[in-house]
mmCIF file with all atom_site columns, C-alpha atoms and ligand atoms in Angstrom:
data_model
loop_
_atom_site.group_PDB
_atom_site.id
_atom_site.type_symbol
_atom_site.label_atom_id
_atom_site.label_alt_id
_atom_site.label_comp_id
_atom_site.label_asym_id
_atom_site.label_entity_id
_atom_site.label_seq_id
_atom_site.pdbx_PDB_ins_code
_atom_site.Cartn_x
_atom_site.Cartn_y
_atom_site.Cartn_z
_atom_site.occupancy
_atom_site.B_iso_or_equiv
_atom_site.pdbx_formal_charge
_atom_site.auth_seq_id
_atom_site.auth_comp_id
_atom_site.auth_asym_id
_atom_site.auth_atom_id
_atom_site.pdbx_PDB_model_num
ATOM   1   C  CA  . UNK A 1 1   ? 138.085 78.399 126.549 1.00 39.00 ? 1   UNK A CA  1
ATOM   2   C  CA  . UNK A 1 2   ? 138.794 81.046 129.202 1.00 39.00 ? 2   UNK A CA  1
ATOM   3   C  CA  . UNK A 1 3   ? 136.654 80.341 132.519 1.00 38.00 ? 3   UNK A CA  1
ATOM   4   C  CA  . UNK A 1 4   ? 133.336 82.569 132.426 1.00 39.00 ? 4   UNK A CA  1
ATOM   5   C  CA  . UNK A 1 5   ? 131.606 83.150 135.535 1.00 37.00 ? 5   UNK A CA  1
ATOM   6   C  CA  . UNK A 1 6   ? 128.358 80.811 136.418 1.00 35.00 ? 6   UNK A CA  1
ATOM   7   C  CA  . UNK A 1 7   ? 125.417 83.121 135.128 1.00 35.00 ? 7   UNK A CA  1
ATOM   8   C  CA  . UNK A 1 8   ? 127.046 83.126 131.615 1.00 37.00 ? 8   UNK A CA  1
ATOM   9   C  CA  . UNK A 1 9   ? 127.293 79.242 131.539 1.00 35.00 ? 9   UNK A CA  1
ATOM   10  C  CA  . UNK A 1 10  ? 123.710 78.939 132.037 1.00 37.00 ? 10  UNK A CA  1
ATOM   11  C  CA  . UNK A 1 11  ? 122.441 81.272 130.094 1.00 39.00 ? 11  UNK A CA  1
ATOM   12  C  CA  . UNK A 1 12  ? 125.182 80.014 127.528 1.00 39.00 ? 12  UNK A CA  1
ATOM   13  C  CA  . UNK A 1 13  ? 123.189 76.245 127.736 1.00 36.00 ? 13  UNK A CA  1
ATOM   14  C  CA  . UNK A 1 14  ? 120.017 78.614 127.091 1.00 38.00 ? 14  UNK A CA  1
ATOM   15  C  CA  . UNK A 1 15  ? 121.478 80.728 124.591 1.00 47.00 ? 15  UNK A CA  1
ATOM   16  C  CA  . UNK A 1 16  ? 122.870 77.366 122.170 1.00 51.00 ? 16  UNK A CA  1
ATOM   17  C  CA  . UNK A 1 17  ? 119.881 74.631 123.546 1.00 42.00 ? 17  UNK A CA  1
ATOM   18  C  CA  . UNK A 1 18  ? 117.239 76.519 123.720 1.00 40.00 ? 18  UNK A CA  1
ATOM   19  C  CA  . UNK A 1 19  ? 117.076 77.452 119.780 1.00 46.00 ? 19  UNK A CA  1
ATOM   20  C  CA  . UNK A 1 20  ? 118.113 73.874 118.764 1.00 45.00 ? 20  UNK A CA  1
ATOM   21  C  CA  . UNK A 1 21  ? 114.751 73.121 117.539 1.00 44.00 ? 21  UNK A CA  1
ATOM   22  C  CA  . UNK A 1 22  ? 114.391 75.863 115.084 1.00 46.00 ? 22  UNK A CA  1
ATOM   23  C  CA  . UNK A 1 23  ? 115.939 74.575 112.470 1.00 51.00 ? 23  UNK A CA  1
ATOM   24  C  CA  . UNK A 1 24  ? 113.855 70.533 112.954 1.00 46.00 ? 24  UNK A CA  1
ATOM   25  C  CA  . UNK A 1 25  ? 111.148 73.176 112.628 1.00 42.00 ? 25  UNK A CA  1
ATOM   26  C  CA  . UNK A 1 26  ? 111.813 74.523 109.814 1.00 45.00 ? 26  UNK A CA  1
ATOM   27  C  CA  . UNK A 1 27  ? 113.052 70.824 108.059 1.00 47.00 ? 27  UNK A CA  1
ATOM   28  C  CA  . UNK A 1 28  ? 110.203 69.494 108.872 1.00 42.00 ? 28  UNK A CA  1
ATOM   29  C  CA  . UNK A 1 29  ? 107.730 72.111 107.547 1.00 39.00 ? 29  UNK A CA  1
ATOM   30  C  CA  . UNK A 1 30  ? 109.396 71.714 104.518 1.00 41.00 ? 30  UNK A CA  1
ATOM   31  C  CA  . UNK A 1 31  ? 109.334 68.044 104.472 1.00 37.00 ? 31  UNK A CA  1
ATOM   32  C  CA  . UNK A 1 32  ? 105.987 67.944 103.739 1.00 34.00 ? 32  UNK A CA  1
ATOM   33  C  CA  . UNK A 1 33  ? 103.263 64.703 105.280 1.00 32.00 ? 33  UNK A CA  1
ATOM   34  C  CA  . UNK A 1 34  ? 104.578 64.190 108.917 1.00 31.00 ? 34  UNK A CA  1
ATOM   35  C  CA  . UNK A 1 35  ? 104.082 60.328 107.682 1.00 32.00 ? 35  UNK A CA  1
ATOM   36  C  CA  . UNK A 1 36  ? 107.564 61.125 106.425 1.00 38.00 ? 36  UNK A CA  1
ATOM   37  C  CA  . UNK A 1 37  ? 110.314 59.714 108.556 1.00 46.00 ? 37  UNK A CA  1
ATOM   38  C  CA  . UNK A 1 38  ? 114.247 59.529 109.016 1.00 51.00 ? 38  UNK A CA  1
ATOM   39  C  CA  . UNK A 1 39  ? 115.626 56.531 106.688 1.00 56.00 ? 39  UNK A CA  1
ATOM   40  C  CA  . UNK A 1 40  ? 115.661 53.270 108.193 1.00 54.00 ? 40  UNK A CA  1
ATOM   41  C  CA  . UNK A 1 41  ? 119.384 53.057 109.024 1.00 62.00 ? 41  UNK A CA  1
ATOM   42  C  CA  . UNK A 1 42  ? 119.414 56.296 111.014 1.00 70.00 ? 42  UNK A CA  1
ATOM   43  C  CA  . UNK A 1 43  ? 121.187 56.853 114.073 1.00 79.00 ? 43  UNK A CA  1
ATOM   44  C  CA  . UNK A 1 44  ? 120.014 58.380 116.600 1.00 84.00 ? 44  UNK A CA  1
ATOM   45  C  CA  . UNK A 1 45  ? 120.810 62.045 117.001 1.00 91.00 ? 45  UNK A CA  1
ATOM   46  C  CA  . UNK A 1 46  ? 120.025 61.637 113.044 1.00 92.00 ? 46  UNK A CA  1
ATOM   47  C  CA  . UNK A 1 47  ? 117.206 64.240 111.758 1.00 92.00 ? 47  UNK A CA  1
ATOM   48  C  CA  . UNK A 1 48  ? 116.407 63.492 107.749 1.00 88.00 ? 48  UNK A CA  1
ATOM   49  C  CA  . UNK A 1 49  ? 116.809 66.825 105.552 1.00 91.00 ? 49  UNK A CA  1
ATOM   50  C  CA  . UNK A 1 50  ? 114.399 65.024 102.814 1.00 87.00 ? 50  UNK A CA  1
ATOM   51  C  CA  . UNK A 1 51  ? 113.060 67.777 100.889 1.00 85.00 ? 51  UNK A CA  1
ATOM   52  C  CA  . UNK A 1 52  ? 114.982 70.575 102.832 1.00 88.00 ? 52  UNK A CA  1
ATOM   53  C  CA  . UNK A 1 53  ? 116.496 72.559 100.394 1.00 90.00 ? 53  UNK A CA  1
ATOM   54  C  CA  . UNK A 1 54  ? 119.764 73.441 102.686 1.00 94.00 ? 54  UNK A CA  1
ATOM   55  C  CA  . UNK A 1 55  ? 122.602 74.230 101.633 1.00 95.00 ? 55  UNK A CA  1
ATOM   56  C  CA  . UNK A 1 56  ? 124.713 75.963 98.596  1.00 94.00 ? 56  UNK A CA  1
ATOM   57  C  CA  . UNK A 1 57  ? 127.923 77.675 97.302  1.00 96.00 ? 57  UNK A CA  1
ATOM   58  C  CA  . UNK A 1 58  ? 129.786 79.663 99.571  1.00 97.00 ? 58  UNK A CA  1
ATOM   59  C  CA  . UNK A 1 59  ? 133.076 81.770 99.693  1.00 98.00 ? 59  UNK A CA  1
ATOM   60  C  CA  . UNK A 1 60  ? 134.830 82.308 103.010 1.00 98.00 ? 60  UNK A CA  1
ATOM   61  C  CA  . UNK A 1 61  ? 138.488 82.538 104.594 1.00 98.00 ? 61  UNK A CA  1
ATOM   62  C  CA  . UNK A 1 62  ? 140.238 79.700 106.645 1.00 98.00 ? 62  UNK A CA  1
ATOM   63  C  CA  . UNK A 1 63  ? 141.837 80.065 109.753 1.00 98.00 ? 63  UNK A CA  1
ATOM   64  C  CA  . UNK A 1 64  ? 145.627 80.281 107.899 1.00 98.00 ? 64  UNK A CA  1
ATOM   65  C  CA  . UNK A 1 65  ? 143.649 83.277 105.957 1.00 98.00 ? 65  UNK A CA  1
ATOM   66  C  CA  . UNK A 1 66  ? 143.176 81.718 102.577 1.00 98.00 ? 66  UNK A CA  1
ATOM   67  C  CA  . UNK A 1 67  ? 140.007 82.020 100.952 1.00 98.00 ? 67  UNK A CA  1
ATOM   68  C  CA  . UNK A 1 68  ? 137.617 78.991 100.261 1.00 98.00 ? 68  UNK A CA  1
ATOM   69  C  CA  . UNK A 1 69  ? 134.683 78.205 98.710  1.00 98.00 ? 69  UNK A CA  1
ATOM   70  C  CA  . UNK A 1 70  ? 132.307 74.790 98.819  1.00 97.00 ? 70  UNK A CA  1
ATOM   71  C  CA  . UNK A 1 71  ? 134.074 73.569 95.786  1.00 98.00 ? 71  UNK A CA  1
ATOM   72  C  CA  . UNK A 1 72  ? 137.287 73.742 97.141  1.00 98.00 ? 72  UNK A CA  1
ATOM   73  C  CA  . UNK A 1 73  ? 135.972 70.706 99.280  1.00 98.00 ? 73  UNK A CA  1
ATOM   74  C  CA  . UNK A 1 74  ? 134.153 68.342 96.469  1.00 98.00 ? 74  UNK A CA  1
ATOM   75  C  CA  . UNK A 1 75  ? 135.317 64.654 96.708  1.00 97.00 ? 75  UNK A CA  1
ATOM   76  C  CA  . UNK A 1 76  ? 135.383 64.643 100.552 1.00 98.00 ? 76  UNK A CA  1
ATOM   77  C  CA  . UNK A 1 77  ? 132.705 64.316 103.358 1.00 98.00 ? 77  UNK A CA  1
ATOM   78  C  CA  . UNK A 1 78  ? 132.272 67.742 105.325 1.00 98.00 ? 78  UNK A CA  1
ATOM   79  C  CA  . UNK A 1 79  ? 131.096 67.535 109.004 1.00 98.00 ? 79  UNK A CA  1
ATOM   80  C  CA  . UNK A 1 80  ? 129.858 71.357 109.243 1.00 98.00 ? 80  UNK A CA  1
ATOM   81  C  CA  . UNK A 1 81  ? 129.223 73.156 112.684 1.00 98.00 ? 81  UNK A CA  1
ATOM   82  C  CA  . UNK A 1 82  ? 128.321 76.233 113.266 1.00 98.00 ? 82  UNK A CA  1
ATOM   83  C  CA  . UNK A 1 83  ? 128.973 78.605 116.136 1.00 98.00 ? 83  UNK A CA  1
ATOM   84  C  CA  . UNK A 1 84  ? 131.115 80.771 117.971 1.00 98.00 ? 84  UNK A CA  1
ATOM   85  C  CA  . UNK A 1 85  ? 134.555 80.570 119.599 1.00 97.00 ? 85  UNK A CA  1
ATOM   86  C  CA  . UNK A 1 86  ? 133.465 82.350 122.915 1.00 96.00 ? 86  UNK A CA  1
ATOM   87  C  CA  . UNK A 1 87  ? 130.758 80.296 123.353 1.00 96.00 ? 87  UNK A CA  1
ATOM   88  C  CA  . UNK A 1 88  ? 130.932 79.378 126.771 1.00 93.00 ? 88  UNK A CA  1
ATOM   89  C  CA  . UNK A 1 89  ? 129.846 75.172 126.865 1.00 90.00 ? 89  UNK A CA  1
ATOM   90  C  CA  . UNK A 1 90  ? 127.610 74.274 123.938 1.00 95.00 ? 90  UNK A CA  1
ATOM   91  C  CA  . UNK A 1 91  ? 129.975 74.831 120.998 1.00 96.00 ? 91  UNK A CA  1
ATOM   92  C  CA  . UNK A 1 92  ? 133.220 73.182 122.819 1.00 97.00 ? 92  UNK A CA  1
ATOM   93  C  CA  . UNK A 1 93  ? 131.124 70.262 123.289 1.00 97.00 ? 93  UNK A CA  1
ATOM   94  C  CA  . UNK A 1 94  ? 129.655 69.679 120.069 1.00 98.00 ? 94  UNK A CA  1
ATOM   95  C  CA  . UNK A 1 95  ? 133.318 70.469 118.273 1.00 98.00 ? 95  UNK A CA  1
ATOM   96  C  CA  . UNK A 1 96  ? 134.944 67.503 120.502 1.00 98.00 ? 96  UNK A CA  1
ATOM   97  C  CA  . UNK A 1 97  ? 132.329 65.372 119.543 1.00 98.00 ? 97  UNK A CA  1
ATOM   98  C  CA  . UNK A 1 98  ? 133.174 66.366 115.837 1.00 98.00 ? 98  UNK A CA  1
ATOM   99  C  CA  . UNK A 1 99  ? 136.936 65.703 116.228 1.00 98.00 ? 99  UNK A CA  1
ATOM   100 C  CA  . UNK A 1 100 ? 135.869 62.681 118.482 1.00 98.00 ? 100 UNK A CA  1
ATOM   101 C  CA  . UNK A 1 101 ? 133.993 60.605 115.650 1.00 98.00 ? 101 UNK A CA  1
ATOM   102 C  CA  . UNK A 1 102 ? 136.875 61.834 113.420 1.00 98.00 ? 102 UNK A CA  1
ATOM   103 C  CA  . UNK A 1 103 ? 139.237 59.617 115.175 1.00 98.00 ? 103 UNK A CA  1
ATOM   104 C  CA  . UNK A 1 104 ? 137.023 56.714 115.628 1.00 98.00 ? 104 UNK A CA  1
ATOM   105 C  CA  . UNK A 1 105 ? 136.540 56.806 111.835 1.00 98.00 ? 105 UNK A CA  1
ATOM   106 C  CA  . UNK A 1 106 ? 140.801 55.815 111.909 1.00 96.00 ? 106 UNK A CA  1
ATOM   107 C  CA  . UNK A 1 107 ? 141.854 56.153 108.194 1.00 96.00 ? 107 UNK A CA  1
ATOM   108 C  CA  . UNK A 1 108 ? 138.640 56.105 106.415 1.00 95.00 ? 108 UNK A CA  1
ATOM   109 C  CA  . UNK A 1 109 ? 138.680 60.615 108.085 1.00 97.00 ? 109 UNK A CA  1
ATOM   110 C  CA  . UNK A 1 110 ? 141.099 60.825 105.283 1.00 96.00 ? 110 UNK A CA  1
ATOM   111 C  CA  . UNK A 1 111 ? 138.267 61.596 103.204 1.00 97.00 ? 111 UNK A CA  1
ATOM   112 C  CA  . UNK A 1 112 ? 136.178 63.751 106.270 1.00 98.00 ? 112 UNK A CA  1
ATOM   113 C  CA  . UNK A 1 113 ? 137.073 67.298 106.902 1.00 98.00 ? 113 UNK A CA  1
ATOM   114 C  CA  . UNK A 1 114 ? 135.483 68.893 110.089 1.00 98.00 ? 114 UNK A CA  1
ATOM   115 C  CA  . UNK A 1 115 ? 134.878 72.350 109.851 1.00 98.00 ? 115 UNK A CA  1
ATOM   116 C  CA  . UNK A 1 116 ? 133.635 75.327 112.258 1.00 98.00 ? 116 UNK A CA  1
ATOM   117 C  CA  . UNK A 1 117 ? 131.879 78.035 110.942 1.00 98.00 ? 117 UNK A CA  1
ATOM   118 C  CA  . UNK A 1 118 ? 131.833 80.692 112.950 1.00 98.00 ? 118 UNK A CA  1
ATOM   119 C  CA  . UNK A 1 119 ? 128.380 83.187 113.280 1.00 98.00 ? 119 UNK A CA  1
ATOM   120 C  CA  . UNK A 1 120 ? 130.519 85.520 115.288 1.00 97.00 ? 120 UNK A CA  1
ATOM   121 C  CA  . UNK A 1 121 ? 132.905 86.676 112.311 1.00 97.00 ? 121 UNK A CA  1
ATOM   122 C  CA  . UNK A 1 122 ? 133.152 90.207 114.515 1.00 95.00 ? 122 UNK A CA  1
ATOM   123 C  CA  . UNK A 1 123 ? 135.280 88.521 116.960 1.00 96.00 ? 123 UNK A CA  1
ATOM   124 C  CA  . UNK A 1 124 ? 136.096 85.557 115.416 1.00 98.00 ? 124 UNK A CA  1
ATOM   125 C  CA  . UNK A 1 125 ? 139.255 86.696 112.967 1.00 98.00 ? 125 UNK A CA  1
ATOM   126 C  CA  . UNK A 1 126 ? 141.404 84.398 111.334 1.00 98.00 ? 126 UNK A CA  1
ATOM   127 C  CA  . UNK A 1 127 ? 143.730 84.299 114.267 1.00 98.00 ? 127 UNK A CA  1
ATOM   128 C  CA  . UNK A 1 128 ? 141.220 84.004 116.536 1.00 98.00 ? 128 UNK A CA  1
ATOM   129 C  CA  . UNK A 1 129 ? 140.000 80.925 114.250 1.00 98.00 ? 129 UNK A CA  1
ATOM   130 C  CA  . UNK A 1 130 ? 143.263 79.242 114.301 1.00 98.00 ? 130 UNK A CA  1
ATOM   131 C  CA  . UNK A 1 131 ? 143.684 79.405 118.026 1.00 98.00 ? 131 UNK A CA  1
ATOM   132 C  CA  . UNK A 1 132 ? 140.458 78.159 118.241 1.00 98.00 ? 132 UNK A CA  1
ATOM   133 C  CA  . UNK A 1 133 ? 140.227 75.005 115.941 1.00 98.00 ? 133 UNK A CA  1
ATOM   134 C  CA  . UNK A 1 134 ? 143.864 74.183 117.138 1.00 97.00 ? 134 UNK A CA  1
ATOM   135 C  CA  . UNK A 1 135 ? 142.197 73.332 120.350 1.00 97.00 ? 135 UNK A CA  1
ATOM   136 C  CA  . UNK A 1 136 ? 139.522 70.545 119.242 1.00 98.00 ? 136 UNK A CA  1
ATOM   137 C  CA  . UNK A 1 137 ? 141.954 68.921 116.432 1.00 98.00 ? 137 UNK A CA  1
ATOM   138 C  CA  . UNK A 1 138 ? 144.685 69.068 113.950 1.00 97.00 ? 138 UNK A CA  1
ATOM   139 C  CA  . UNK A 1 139 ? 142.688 68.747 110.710 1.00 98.00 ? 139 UNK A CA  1
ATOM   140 C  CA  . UNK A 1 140 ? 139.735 71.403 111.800 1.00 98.00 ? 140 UNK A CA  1
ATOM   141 C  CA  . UNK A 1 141 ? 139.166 73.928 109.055 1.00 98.00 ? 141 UNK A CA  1
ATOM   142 C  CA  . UNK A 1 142 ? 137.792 77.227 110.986 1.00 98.00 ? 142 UNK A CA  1
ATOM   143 C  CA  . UNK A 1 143 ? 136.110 79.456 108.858 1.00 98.00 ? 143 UNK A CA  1
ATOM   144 C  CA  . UNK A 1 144 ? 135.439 83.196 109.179 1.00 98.00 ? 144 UNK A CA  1
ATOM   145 C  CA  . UNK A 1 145 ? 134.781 85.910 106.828 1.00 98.00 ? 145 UNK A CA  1
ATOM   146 C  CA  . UNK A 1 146 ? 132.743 88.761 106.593 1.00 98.00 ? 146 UNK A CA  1
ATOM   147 C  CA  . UNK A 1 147 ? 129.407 89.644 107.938 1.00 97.00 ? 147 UNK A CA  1
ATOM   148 C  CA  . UNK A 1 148 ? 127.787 89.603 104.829 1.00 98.00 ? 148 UNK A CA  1
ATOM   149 C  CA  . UNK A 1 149 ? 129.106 86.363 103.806 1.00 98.00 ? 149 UNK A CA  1
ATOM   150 C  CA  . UNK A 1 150 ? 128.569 84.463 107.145 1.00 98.00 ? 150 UNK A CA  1
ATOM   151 C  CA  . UNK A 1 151 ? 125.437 86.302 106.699 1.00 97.00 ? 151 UNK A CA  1
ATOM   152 C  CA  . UNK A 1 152 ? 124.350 84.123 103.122 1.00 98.00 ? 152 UNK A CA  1
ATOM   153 C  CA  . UNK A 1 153 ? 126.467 80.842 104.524 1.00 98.00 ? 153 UNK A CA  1
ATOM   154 C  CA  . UNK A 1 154 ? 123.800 81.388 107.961 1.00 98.00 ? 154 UNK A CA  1
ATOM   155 C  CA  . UNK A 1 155 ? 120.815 81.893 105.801 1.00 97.00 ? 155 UNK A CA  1
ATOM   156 C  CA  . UNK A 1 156 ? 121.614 78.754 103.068 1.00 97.00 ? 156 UNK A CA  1
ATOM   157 C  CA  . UNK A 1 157 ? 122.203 75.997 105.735 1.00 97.00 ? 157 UNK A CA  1
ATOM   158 C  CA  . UNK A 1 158 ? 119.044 77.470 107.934 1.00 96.00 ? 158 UNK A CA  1
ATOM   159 C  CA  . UNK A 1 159 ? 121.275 78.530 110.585 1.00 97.00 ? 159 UNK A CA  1
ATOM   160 C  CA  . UNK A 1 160 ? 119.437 80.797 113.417 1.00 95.00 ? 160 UNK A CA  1
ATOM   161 C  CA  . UNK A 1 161 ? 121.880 83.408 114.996 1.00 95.00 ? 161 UNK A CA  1
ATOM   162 C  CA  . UNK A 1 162 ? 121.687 86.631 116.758 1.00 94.00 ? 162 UNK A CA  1
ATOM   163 C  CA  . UNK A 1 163 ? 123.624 88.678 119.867 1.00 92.00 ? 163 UNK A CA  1
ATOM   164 C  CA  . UNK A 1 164 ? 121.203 87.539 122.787 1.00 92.00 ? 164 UNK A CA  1
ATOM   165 C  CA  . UNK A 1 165 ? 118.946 90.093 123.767 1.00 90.00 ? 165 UNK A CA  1
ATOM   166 C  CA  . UNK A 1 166 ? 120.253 92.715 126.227 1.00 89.00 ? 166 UNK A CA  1
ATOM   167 C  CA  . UNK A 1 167 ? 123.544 93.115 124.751 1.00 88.00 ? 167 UNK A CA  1
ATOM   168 C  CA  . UNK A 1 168 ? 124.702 96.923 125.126 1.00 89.00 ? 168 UNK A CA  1
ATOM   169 C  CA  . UNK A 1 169 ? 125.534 98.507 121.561 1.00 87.00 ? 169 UNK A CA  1
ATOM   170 C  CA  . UNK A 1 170 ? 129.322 98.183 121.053 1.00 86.00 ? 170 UNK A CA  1
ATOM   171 C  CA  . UNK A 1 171 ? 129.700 95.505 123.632 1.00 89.00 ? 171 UNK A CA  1
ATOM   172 C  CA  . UNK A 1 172 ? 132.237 92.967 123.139 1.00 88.00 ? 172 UNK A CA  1
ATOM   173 C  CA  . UNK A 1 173 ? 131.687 90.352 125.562 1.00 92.00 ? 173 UNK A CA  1
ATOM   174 C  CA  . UNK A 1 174 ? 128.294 89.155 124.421 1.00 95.00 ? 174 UNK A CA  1
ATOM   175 C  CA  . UNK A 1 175 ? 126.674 85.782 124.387 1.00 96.00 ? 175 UNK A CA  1
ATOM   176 C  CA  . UNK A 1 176 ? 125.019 84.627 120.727 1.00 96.00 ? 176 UNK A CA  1
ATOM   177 C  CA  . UNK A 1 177 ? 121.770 82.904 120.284 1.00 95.00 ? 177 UNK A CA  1
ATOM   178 C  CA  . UNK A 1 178 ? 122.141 79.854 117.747 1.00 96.00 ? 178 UNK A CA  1
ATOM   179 C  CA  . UNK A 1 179 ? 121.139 76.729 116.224 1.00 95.00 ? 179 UNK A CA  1
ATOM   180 C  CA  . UNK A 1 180 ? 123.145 73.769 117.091 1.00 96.00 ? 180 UNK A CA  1
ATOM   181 C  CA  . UNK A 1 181 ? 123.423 70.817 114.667 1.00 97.00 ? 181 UNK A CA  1
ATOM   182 C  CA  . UNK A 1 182 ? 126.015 68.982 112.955 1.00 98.00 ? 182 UNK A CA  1
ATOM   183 C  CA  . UNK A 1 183 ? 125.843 68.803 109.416 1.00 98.00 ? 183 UNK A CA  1
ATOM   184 C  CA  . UNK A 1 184 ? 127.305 66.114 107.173 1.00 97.00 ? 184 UNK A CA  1
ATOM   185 C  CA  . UNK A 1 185 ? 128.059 67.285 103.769 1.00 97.00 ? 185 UNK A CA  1
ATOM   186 C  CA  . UNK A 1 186 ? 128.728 64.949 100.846 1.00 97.00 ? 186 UNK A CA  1
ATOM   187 C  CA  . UNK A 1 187 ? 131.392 64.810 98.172  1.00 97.00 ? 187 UNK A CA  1
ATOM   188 C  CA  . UNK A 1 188 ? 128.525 66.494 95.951  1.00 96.00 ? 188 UNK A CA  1
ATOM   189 C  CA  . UNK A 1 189 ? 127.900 69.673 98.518  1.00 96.00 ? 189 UNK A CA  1
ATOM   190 C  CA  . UNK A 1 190 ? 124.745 68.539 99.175  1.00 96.00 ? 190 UNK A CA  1
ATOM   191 C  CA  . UNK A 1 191 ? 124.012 68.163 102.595 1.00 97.00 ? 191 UNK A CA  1
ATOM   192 C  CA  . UNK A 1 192 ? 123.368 64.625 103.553 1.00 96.00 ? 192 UNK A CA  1
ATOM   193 C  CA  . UNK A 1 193 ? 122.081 64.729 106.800 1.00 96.00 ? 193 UNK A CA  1
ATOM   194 C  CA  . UNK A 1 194 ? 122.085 66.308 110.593 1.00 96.00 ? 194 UNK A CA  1
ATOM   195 C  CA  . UNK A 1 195 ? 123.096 65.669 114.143 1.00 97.00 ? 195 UNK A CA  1
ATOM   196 C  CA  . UNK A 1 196 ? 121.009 66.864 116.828 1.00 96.00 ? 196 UNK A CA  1
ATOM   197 C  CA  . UNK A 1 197 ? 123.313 68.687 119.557 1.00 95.00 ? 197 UNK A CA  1
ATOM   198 C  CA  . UNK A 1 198 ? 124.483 65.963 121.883 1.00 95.00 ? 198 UNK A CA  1
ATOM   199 C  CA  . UNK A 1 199 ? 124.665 63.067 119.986 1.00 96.00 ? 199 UNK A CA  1
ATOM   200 C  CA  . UNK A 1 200 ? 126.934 60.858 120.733 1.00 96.00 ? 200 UNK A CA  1
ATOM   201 C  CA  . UNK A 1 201 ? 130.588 60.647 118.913 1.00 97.00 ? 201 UNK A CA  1
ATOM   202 C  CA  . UNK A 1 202 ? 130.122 57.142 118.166 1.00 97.00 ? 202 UNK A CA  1
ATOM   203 C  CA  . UNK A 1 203 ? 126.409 57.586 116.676 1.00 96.00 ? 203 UNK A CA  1
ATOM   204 C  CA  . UNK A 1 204 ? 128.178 60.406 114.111 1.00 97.00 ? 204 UNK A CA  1
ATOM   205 C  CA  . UNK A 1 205 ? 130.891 58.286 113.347 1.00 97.00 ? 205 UNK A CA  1
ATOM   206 C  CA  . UNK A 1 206 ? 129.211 55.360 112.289 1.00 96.00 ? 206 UNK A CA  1
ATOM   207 C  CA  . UNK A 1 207 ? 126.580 57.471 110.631 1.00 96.00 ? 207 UNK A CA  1
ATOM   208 C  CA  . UNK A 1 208 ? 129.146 58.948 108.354 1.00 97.00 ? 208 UNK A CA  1
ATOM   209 C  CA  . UNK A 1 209 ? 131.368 55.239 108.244 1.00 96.00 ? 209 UNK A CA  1
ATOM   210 C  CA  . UNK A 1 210 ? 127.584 54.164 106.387 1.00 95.00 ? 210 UNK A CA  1
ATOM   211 C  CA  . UNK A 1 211 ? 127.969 56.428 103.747 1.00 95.00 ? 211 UNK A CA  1
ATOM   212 C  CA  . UNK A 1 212 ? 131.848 56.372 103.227 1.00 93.00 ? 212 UNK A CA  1
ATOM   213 C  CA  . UNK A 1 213 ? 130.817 53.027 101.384 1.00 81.00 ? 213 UNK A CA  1
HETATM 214 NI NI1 . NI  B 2 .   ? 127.399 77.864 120.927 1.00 75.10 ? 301 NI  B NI1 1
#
């Protein structure tokens, strides 16, 4: 990442932290009793997506500018995160935990693929996207496409983005507003569970190791 000045680091911390709980909102209104509770063998960091419908088909382009869709993926574990690549602190730290718990998994990542989505798709281009992923791990798939489609991708997994308020029209160096959670997809597409923003490498890994079988 290129070195921002201060003010844009905090309000970066505000701008990624500060809507992480929109989406546990939303999972848990759709959950239904509040007796209902993450499964026994949860980690913590873990938040349970029972009866969340989250989720679905999507078609985008990968960072070496092929296009992709969900399917293209069935048979392998996804760990999903979305954000964007000039995201000043809270992005960078929840990709290196991604590629992190992919290398305490060892061989069993074979059958993981950790992806970044990007909700920035203006800036974030393909070559953007490759530069980007290159610098977290080897075997990150960034994805990008266009507005609309990050637009339905967004709105299926409950994602929460905008430019943060006060950004002049036709700005380009702009801070975005966004949920931050890891998602674990299974071979099926179906989402399996989430990661809160800041859990630990170790607490993903073994959380995903669980259901590798
Ligand atoms: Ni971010």
């Amino acid at each position: 990442m290129t070195s921002r000045p201060i003010l844009y680091f905090a309000l970066g911390v505000v701008a990624c932290v500060g809507v992480a709980w929109a989406l546990v909102a939303v999972v848990k209104d759709r959950r239904g009793p509040v007796t209902a509770s993450a499964p026994a063998d949860a980690v913590p960091g873990e938040v349970s997506v029972a009866g969340a419908e989250l989720g679905g088909p999507f078609t985008l382009t990968d960072h070496t500018g092929r296009r992709v869709s969900d399917t293209d993926f069935r048979g392998r574990f996804l760990l999903i995160y979305f954000g964007y690549a000039y995201c000043p602190d809270v992005c960078p730290t929840e990709l290196q935990a991604i590629a992190r718990a992919i290398d305490l998994l060892g061989p069993a990542a074979d059958r993981v693929v950790p992806v970044f989505i990007t909700v920035d798709p203006a800036r974030d281009d393909v070559a953007h996207m490759a530069e980007y992923v290159r610098a977290f791990h080897p075997r990150m798939v960034g994805l990008t496409g266009s507005e609309a489609e990050i637009a339905a991708v967004a709105k299926a997994y409950k994602v929460y983005h905008r430019k943060a308020p006060g950004t002049a029209p036709g700005a380009r160096d702009y801070l975005v507003d966004h949920t931050s959670f890891i998602y674990l997809v299974g071979p099926d597409g179906k989402v399996v569970t989430l990661f809160r923003g800041g859990t630990a490498p170790e607490a993903v890994a073994a959380a995903v190791r669980a259901r590798l079988g």
